[in-house]
Coordinates of C-alpha atoms in Angstrom, one line a residue:
M1 CA 12.8 -34.1 -31.1
R2 CA 10.5 -33.5 -28.1
Y3 CA 6.9 -32.4 -28.6
F4 CA 3.4 -32.8 -27.2
N5 CA 1.6 -35.5 -29.2
S6 CA -1.8 -34.8 -27.7
I7 CA -3.6 -33.2 -24.8
N8 CA -6.8 -33.8 -22.9
L9 CA -8.4 -31.0 -20.8
I10 CA -11.0 -31.9 -18.2
N11 CA -12.9 -29.1 -16.3
F12 CA -10.3 -26.6 -17.5
R13 CA -11.5 -23.0 -18.1
N14 CA -14.2 -23.2 -20.8
F15 CA -13.5 -26.9 -21.6
E16 CA -15.4 -29.7 -19.9
N17 CA -13.7 -32.5 -21.8
Y18 CA -11.7 -31.6 -24.8
S19 CA -8.9 -33.4 -26.7
I20 CA -6.6 -32.3 -29.5
S21 CA -3.6 -33.9 -31.3
F22 CA -0.6 -31.9 -32.4
S23 CA 2.0 -32.0 -35.2
K24 CA 5.6 -32.4 -34.2
Y25 CA 6.3 -29.2 -36.1
C26 CA 4.6 -25.8 -35.7
N27 CA 1.0 -25.8 -34.5
V28 CA -1.2 -22.8 -35.1
F29 CA -4.6 -22.2 -33.3
Y30 CA -7.1 -19.9 -34.9
G31 CA -10.8 -19.1 -34.1
K32 CA -13.2 -16.6 -32.7
N33 CA -12.6 -14.5 -29.6
G34 CA -13.4 -16.5 -26.5
S35 CA -13.2 -19.9 -28.2
G36 CA -10.4 -21.0 -25.9
K37 CA -7.2 -20.6 -28.0
T38 CA -5.2 -19.0 -25.1
N39 CA -6.7 -21.6 -22.7
I40 CA -5.1 -24.4 -24.7
L41 CA -1.7 -22.6 -24.6
E42 CA -2.1 -22.1 -20.8
A43 CA -2.9 -25.8 -20.3
I44 CA 0.3 -26.8 -22.2
S45 CA 2.3 -24.3 -20.0
L46 CA 0.8 -25.9 -16.9
L47 CA 2.4 -29.2 -17.8
S48 CA 5.7 -27.5 -16.8
K49 CA 6.6 -26.2 -13.3
G50 CA 4.9 -23.1 -12.0
R51 CA 1.5 -21.4 -12.4
G52 CA 1.5 -21.3 -16.2
L53 CA 1.7 -18.4 -18.7
R54 CA -1.1 -16.4 -17.1
K55 CA 0.2 -16.9 -13.5
D56 CA -3.5 -17.2 -12.4
K57 CA -4.8 -18.8 -9.2
F58 CA -5.7 -22.4 -9.7
A59 CA -9.1 -21.8 -8.3
N60 CA -9.9 -19.5 -11.2
I61 CA -8.8 -22.1 -13.8
I62 CA -11.2 -24.8 -12.6
K63 CA -14.4 -24.9 -14.6
K64 CA -17.3 -23.4 -12.6
N65 CA -19.0 -25.8 -10.2
K66 CA -16.3 -28.4 -10.7
E67 CA -13.9 -29.7 -8.0
K68 CA -10.6 -29.8 -9.9
F69 CA -9.1 -29.6 -13.4
I70 CA -7.0 -32.4 -15.0
I71 CA -4.6 -32.0 -17.9
K72 CA -3.3 -35.1 -19.6
S73 CA -0.8 -35.3 -22.4
D74 CA 1.3 -37.8 -24.3
F75 CA 4.7 -36.2 -24.6
K76 CA 7.1 -37.7 -27.2
S77 CA 10.9 -37.6 -26.6
E78 CA 12.8 -39.2 -29.3
E79 CA 11.0 -42.5 -29.6
I80 CA 9.7 -42.7 -26.0
I81 CA 6.2 -41.5 -25.1
Y82 CA 5.7 -40.1 -21.6
N83 CA 2.3 -39.7 -20.0
L84 CA 2.2 -36.3 -18.3
T85 CA -0.5 -35.2 -16.0
A86 CA -1.2 -31.9 -14.2
E87 CA -4.2 -31.7 -11.8
T88 CA -5.3 -29.7 -8.8
K89 CA -5.7 -30.9 -5.3
N90 CA -7.4 -29.0 -2.5
I91 CA -5.2 -29.1 0.5
N92 CA -6.4 -27.1 3.5
N93 CA -8.7 -24.9 1.3
R94 CA -5.8 -24.1 -1.0
F95 CA -5.4 -25.6 -4.5
K96 CA -2.0 -27.1 -5.4
K97 CA -0.9 -28.4 -8.7
I98 CA 0.3 -32.0 -8.8
L99 CA 2.6 -33.0 -11.7
T100 CA 3.3 -36.6 -12.6
V101 CA 5.3 -38.4 -15.3
N102 CA 4.0 -41.9 -15.9
N103 CA 2.1 -41.6 -12.6
D104 CA 5.4 -40.8 -10.8
K105 CA 5.7 -37.4 -9.0
S106 CA 9.2 -37.9 -7.8
F107 CA 11.8 -35.2 -8.3
D108 CA 14.0 -37.4 -10.5
S109 CA 11.1 -38.3 -12.8
L110 CA 10.0 -34.7 -13.3
E111 CA 13.5 -33.5 -13.9
L112 CA 13.9 -36.1 -16.6
I113 CA 11.4 -34.1 -18.7
Y114 CA 11.7 -30.5 -17.5
D115 CA 15.4 -30.1 -17.5
K116 CA 15.7 -30.9 -21.2
T117 CA 12.4 -29.2 -22.2
P118 CA 12.2 -25.6 -21.0
F119 CA 9.1 -23.5 -21.7
L120 CA 9.2 -19.9 -23.1
N121 CA 5.9 -18.0 -23.1
F122 CA 5.1 -14.9 -25.2
L123 CA 2.0 -13.0 -24.1
P124 CA 0.3 -9.9 -25.7
E125 CA 1.5 -7.7 -22.9
T126 CA 5.1 -8.6 -23.7
E127 CA 4.7 -6.3 -26.7
R128 CA 5.2 -3.3 -24.3
L129 CA 8.5 -4.7 -23.0
F130 CA 10.5 -1.6 -23.9
Q131 CA 7.9 0.8 -22.5
S132 CA 7.0 -1.1 -19.4
T133 CA 8.4 -1.0 -15.9
P134 CA 11.9 -2.3 -15.0
S135 CA 10.4 -5.4 -13.3
V136 CA 9.0 -6.6 -16.6
R137 CA 12.4 -6.3 -18.3
R138 CA 14.1 -8.1 -15.4
S139 CA 11.4 -10.8 -15.5
L140 CA 12.1 -11.5 -19.2
V141 CA 15.8 -11.8 -18.6
D142 CA 15.1 -14.1 -15.6
Q143 CA 12.7 -16.2 -17.7
F144 CA 15.5 -16.7 -20.3
I145 CA 18.1 -17.6 -17.6
Y146 CA 15.6 -20.1 -16.1
S147 CA 15.1 -21.8 -19.4
S148 CA 18.7 -22.7 -19.5
Q149 CA 19.3 -23.2 -15.8
N150 CA 16.2 -24.6 -14.1
K151 CA 17.6 -24.0 -10.6
Y152 CA 17.9 -20.3 -11.1
N153 CA 14.5 -19.6 -9.6
K154 CA 15.7 -21.1 -6.3
L155 CA 18.5 -18.6 -6.3
V156 CA 16.1 -15.6 -6.9
N157 CA 13.6 -16.9 -4.4
R158 CA 16.3 -17.3 -1.7
Y159 CA 17.7 -13.8 -2.4
N160 CA 14.2 -12.3 -2.1
K161 CA 13.7 -14.2 1.2
F162 CA 16.9 -12.8 2.6
I163 CA 15.9 -9.3 1.6
Q164 CA 12.6 -9.6 3.3
E165 CA 14.1 -11.1 6.4
R166 CA 16.6 -8.2 6.6
S167 CA 13.8 -5.7 6.2
K168 CA 11.8 -7.2 9.0
I169 CA 14.8 -7.1 11.4
L170 CA 15.5 -3.4 10.5
M171 CA 11.9 -2.4 10.9
S172 CA 11.5 -4.2 14.2
N173 CA 14.4 -2.3 15.7
K174 CA 15.8 -5.5 17.2
N175 CA 19.5 -5.2 17.7
D176 CA 20.4 -8.7 16.3
E177 CA 23.7 -7.6 14.8
S178 CA 25.1 -11.1 14.2
W179 CA 22.1 -12.3 12.3
L180 CA 21.9 -9.1 10.4
N181 CA 25.5 -9.4 9.4
Q182 CA 24.9 -13.0 8.2
L183 CA 21.9 -12.0 6.2
E184 CA 23.9 -9.2 4.5
K185 CA 26.6 -11.6 3.7
N186 CA 24.1 -14.0 2.1
I187 CA 22.5 -11.2 0.2
S188 CA 25.8 -10.0 -1.2
Q189 CA 26.7 -13.5 -2.4
D190 CA 23.4 -14.2 -4.1
A191 CA 23.1 -10.7 -5.5
L192 CA 26.4 -10.8 -7.3
Q193 CA 25.6 -14.3 -8.6
I194 CA 22.3 -13.0 -10.1
Y195 CA 24.1 -10.0 -11.6
S196 CA 26.6 -12.3 -13.2
L197 CA 24.0 -14.7 -14.6
R198 CA 22.0 -11.8 -16.0
E199 CA 25.1 -10.2 -17.6
N200 CA 26.0 -13.5 -19.3
Q201 CA 22.4 -14.0 -20.5
I202 CA 22.3 -10.5 -22.1
K203 CA 25.6 -11.2 -23.9
V204 CA 24.2 -14.5 -25.4
L205 CA 20.9 -12.8 -26.3
L206 CA 22.5 -9.8 -28.1
N207 CA 24.8 -12.1 -30.0
N208 CA 22.1 -14.3 -31.5
L209 CA 19.6 -11.4 -31.8
N210 CA 21.9 -9.3 -33.9
I211 CA 22.8 -12.2 -36.1
Y212 CA 19.1 -12.7 -36.9
L213 CA 18.6 -9.0 -37.6
K214 CA 21.6 -9.0 -40.0
D215 CA 20.4 -12.2 -41.7
F216 CA 17.0 -10.8 -42.4
K217 CA 18.5 -7.5 -43.5
L218 CA 16.7 -5.5 -40.8
P219 CA 18.3 -2.1 -40.3
F220 CA 18.8 -2.5 -36.5
K221 CA 21.7 -3.3 -34.2
I222 CA 20.6 -3.7 -30.6
D223 CA 22.6 -2.9 -27.5
V224 CA 21.6 -3.1 -23.9
K225 CA 22.8 -1.0 -20.9
L226 CA 22.4 -2.0 -17.3
I227 CA 20.9 0.8 -15.3
D228 CA 21.9 0.4 -11.6
K229 CA 22.9 3.1 -9.2
F230 CA 25.3 0.9 -7.2
Y231 CA 26.5 -2.2 -9.0
T232 CA 29.8 -2.3 -11.0
H233 CA 31.3 -5.2 -12.8
N234 CA 34.3 -5.5 -10.4
I235 CA 32.6 -5.0 -7.1
S236 CA 33.6 -7.4 -4.3
Y237 CA 31.5 -9.2 -1.7
N238 CA 33.0 -7.1 1.1
E239 CA 32.2 -3.9 -0.7
Y240 CA 28.6 -5.0 -1.2
E241 CA 28.3 -6.0 2.5
T242 CA 29.7 -2.7 3.6
K243 CA 27.3 -0.8 1.4
L244 CA 24.4 -2.8 2.9
K245 CA 25.5 -1.7 6.4
D246 CA 25.8 1.9 5.3
I247 CA 22.3 2.1 4.1
R248 CA 20.5 0.4 7.0
K249 CA 19.1 3.7 8.4
I250 CA 17.8 4.7 4.9
D251 CA 16.2 1.3 4.4
I252 CA 14.5 1.6 7.8
L253 CA 12.9 4.8 6.6
I254 CA 11.9 3.7 3.1
G255 CA 11.5 -0.1 3.7
G256 CA 13.0 -2.9 1.6
C257 CA 16.5 -2.7 0.4
G258 CA 17.8 0.2 -1.7
I259 CA 20.3 -1.6 -3.7
G260 CA 20.5 -4.9 -5.5
P261 CA 19.4 -6.8 -8.7
H262 CA 15.8 -6.3 -7.7
K263 CA 16.3 -2.6 -8.3
S264 CA 18.2 -2.7 -11.6
D265 CA 16.9 -2.1 -15.1
Y266 CA 17.9 -2.9 -18.7
M267 CA 17.6 -0.2 -21.4
F268 CA 17.6 -1.3 -25.0
Y269 CA 19.2 0.9 -27.7
V270 CA 18.9 0.6 -31.5
N271 CA 21.9 1.6 -33.7
G272 CA 23.7 3.1 -30.7
N273 CA 21.8 6.4 -30.5
S274 CA 18.1 5.9 -29.7
Y275 CA 15.8 3.8 -27.6
V276 CA 14.1 0.8 -29.0
S277 CA 10.9 2.1 -27.4
Q278 CA 10.9 4.9 -30.1
L279 CA 10.4 2.4 -32.9
S280 CA 7.0 1.5 -34.2
T281 CA 4.8 -1.0 -32.4
G282 CA 5.3 -3.6 -35.1
Q283 CA 9.1 -3.1 -35.2
Q284 CA 9.3 -3.4 -31.4
K285 CA 7.3 -6.6 -31.5
T286 CA 9.5 -8.1 -34.2
I287 CA 12.6 -7.4 -32.1
I288 CA 10.9 -9.0 -29.0
L289 CA 9.9 -12.1 -31.0
L290 CA 13.4 -12.4 -32.4
M291 CA 14.7 -12.3 -28.8
Y292 CA 12.5 -15.3 -28.0
L293 CA 13.7 -17.1 -31.1
S294 CA 17.3 -16.2 -30.3
Q295 CA 17.0 -17.8 -26.9
C296 CA 15.5 -20.9 -28.5
K297 CA 18.5 -21.0 -30.9
Y298 CA 20.9 -20.8 -27.9
L299 CA 19.1 -23.5 -25.9
S300 CA 19.0 -25.9 -28.8
E301 CA 22.5 -25.3 -30.2
E302 CA 24.5 -24.5 -27.1
K303 CA 22.6 -26.2 -24.2
S304 CA 21.3 -29.4 -26.0
K305 CA 17.7 -28.5 -24.9
K306 CA 14.5 -28.8 -26.8
P307 CA 12.4 -25.7 -25.8
I308 CA 8.6 -25.4 -26.1
L309 CA 7.8 -21.9 -27.4
L310 CA 4.2 -20.7 -26.8
L311 CA 3.2 -17.6 -28.6
D312 CA -0.1 -15.9 -27.9
E313 CA -1.7 -13.3 -30.2
V314 CA 1.6 -13.4 -32.2
C315 CA 0.7 -11.8 -35.5
S316 CA -1.1 -8.6 -34.4
H317 CA 0.8 -5.4 -35.3
L318 CA 3.1 -7.4 -37.7
D319 CA 3.1 -6.4 -41.4
E320 CA 3.5 -9.0 -44.1
I321 CA 7.3 -8.8 -44.2
N322 CA 7.7 -9.4 -40.4
R323 CA 5.1 -12.1 -40.4
K324 CA 7.2 -14.0 -43.0
I325 CA 10.3 -13.5 -41.0
L326 CA 8.6 -14.9 -37.9
L327 CA 7.1 -17.9 -39.8
N328 CA 10.4 -18.7 -41.5
L329 CA 12.2 -18.8 -38.2
V330 CA 9.5 -20.8 -36.4
E331 CA 9.5 -23.3 -39.3

């Protein structure tokens, strides 16, 4: 088992110097609005890679009139305790987060922890997943992929960089045909890899989700359809490259790139004939939470990982039955 044994927050949000210990099982925070419940969850999430569950600027997280924040934690893995630290450092008037494991910030030391302990974050705005924009649904699928393959973000970042570089060349009207061809080759390769990983993730998710729905006798069967005006399962790299060449003039006019995984969407259906978005708010939230727990099940049983699941404002809109389902699964 892997879990946070304790955490100490220094100059973090509303906390000047605050410490708390945790159980190795489920931990529940309750209290008045503004007391700092979400801040504790955010601090835990910042002990992983990235900008935490709120994705806020580090300058906004540091307590007012303080120079930096420091988060310290004892993290227990099997019988070994690791000292984790996340703190900000001002470099050229820009705050960066420095992560260390036992005072070591080397890549190998960090991977020892984070490869086996992925984070999954549920926020109140996630409740509107099925009614929100396509980018929100893509982001959730990507979050789940990243939890099982922690190098996935590099693939997505590289793909976005190629898209931006291609757009700059097209908009500048520079006739750099060889570089443009190479960029479109790179885009095609990365795009098809992203499509494939997302497709596999959806299959895994649906399998575990529908098992949970059946086990708890909920009258739903969920299906997902990819909405994409260009992509098909058997498309080749060459066909993708050719299409990118064909739409260059259009992309000059509208900017960006008109095709690719950054344009796709995922529509969720219930019982094969209606959108999940037509269910009640509580029913939608139950399905979303079961999606998170389904991913945890997959990570622990299939990937030998020990995920940390952070749930913010988790019980609102849930009736007694669905709260019991949630608590049973968490336990």
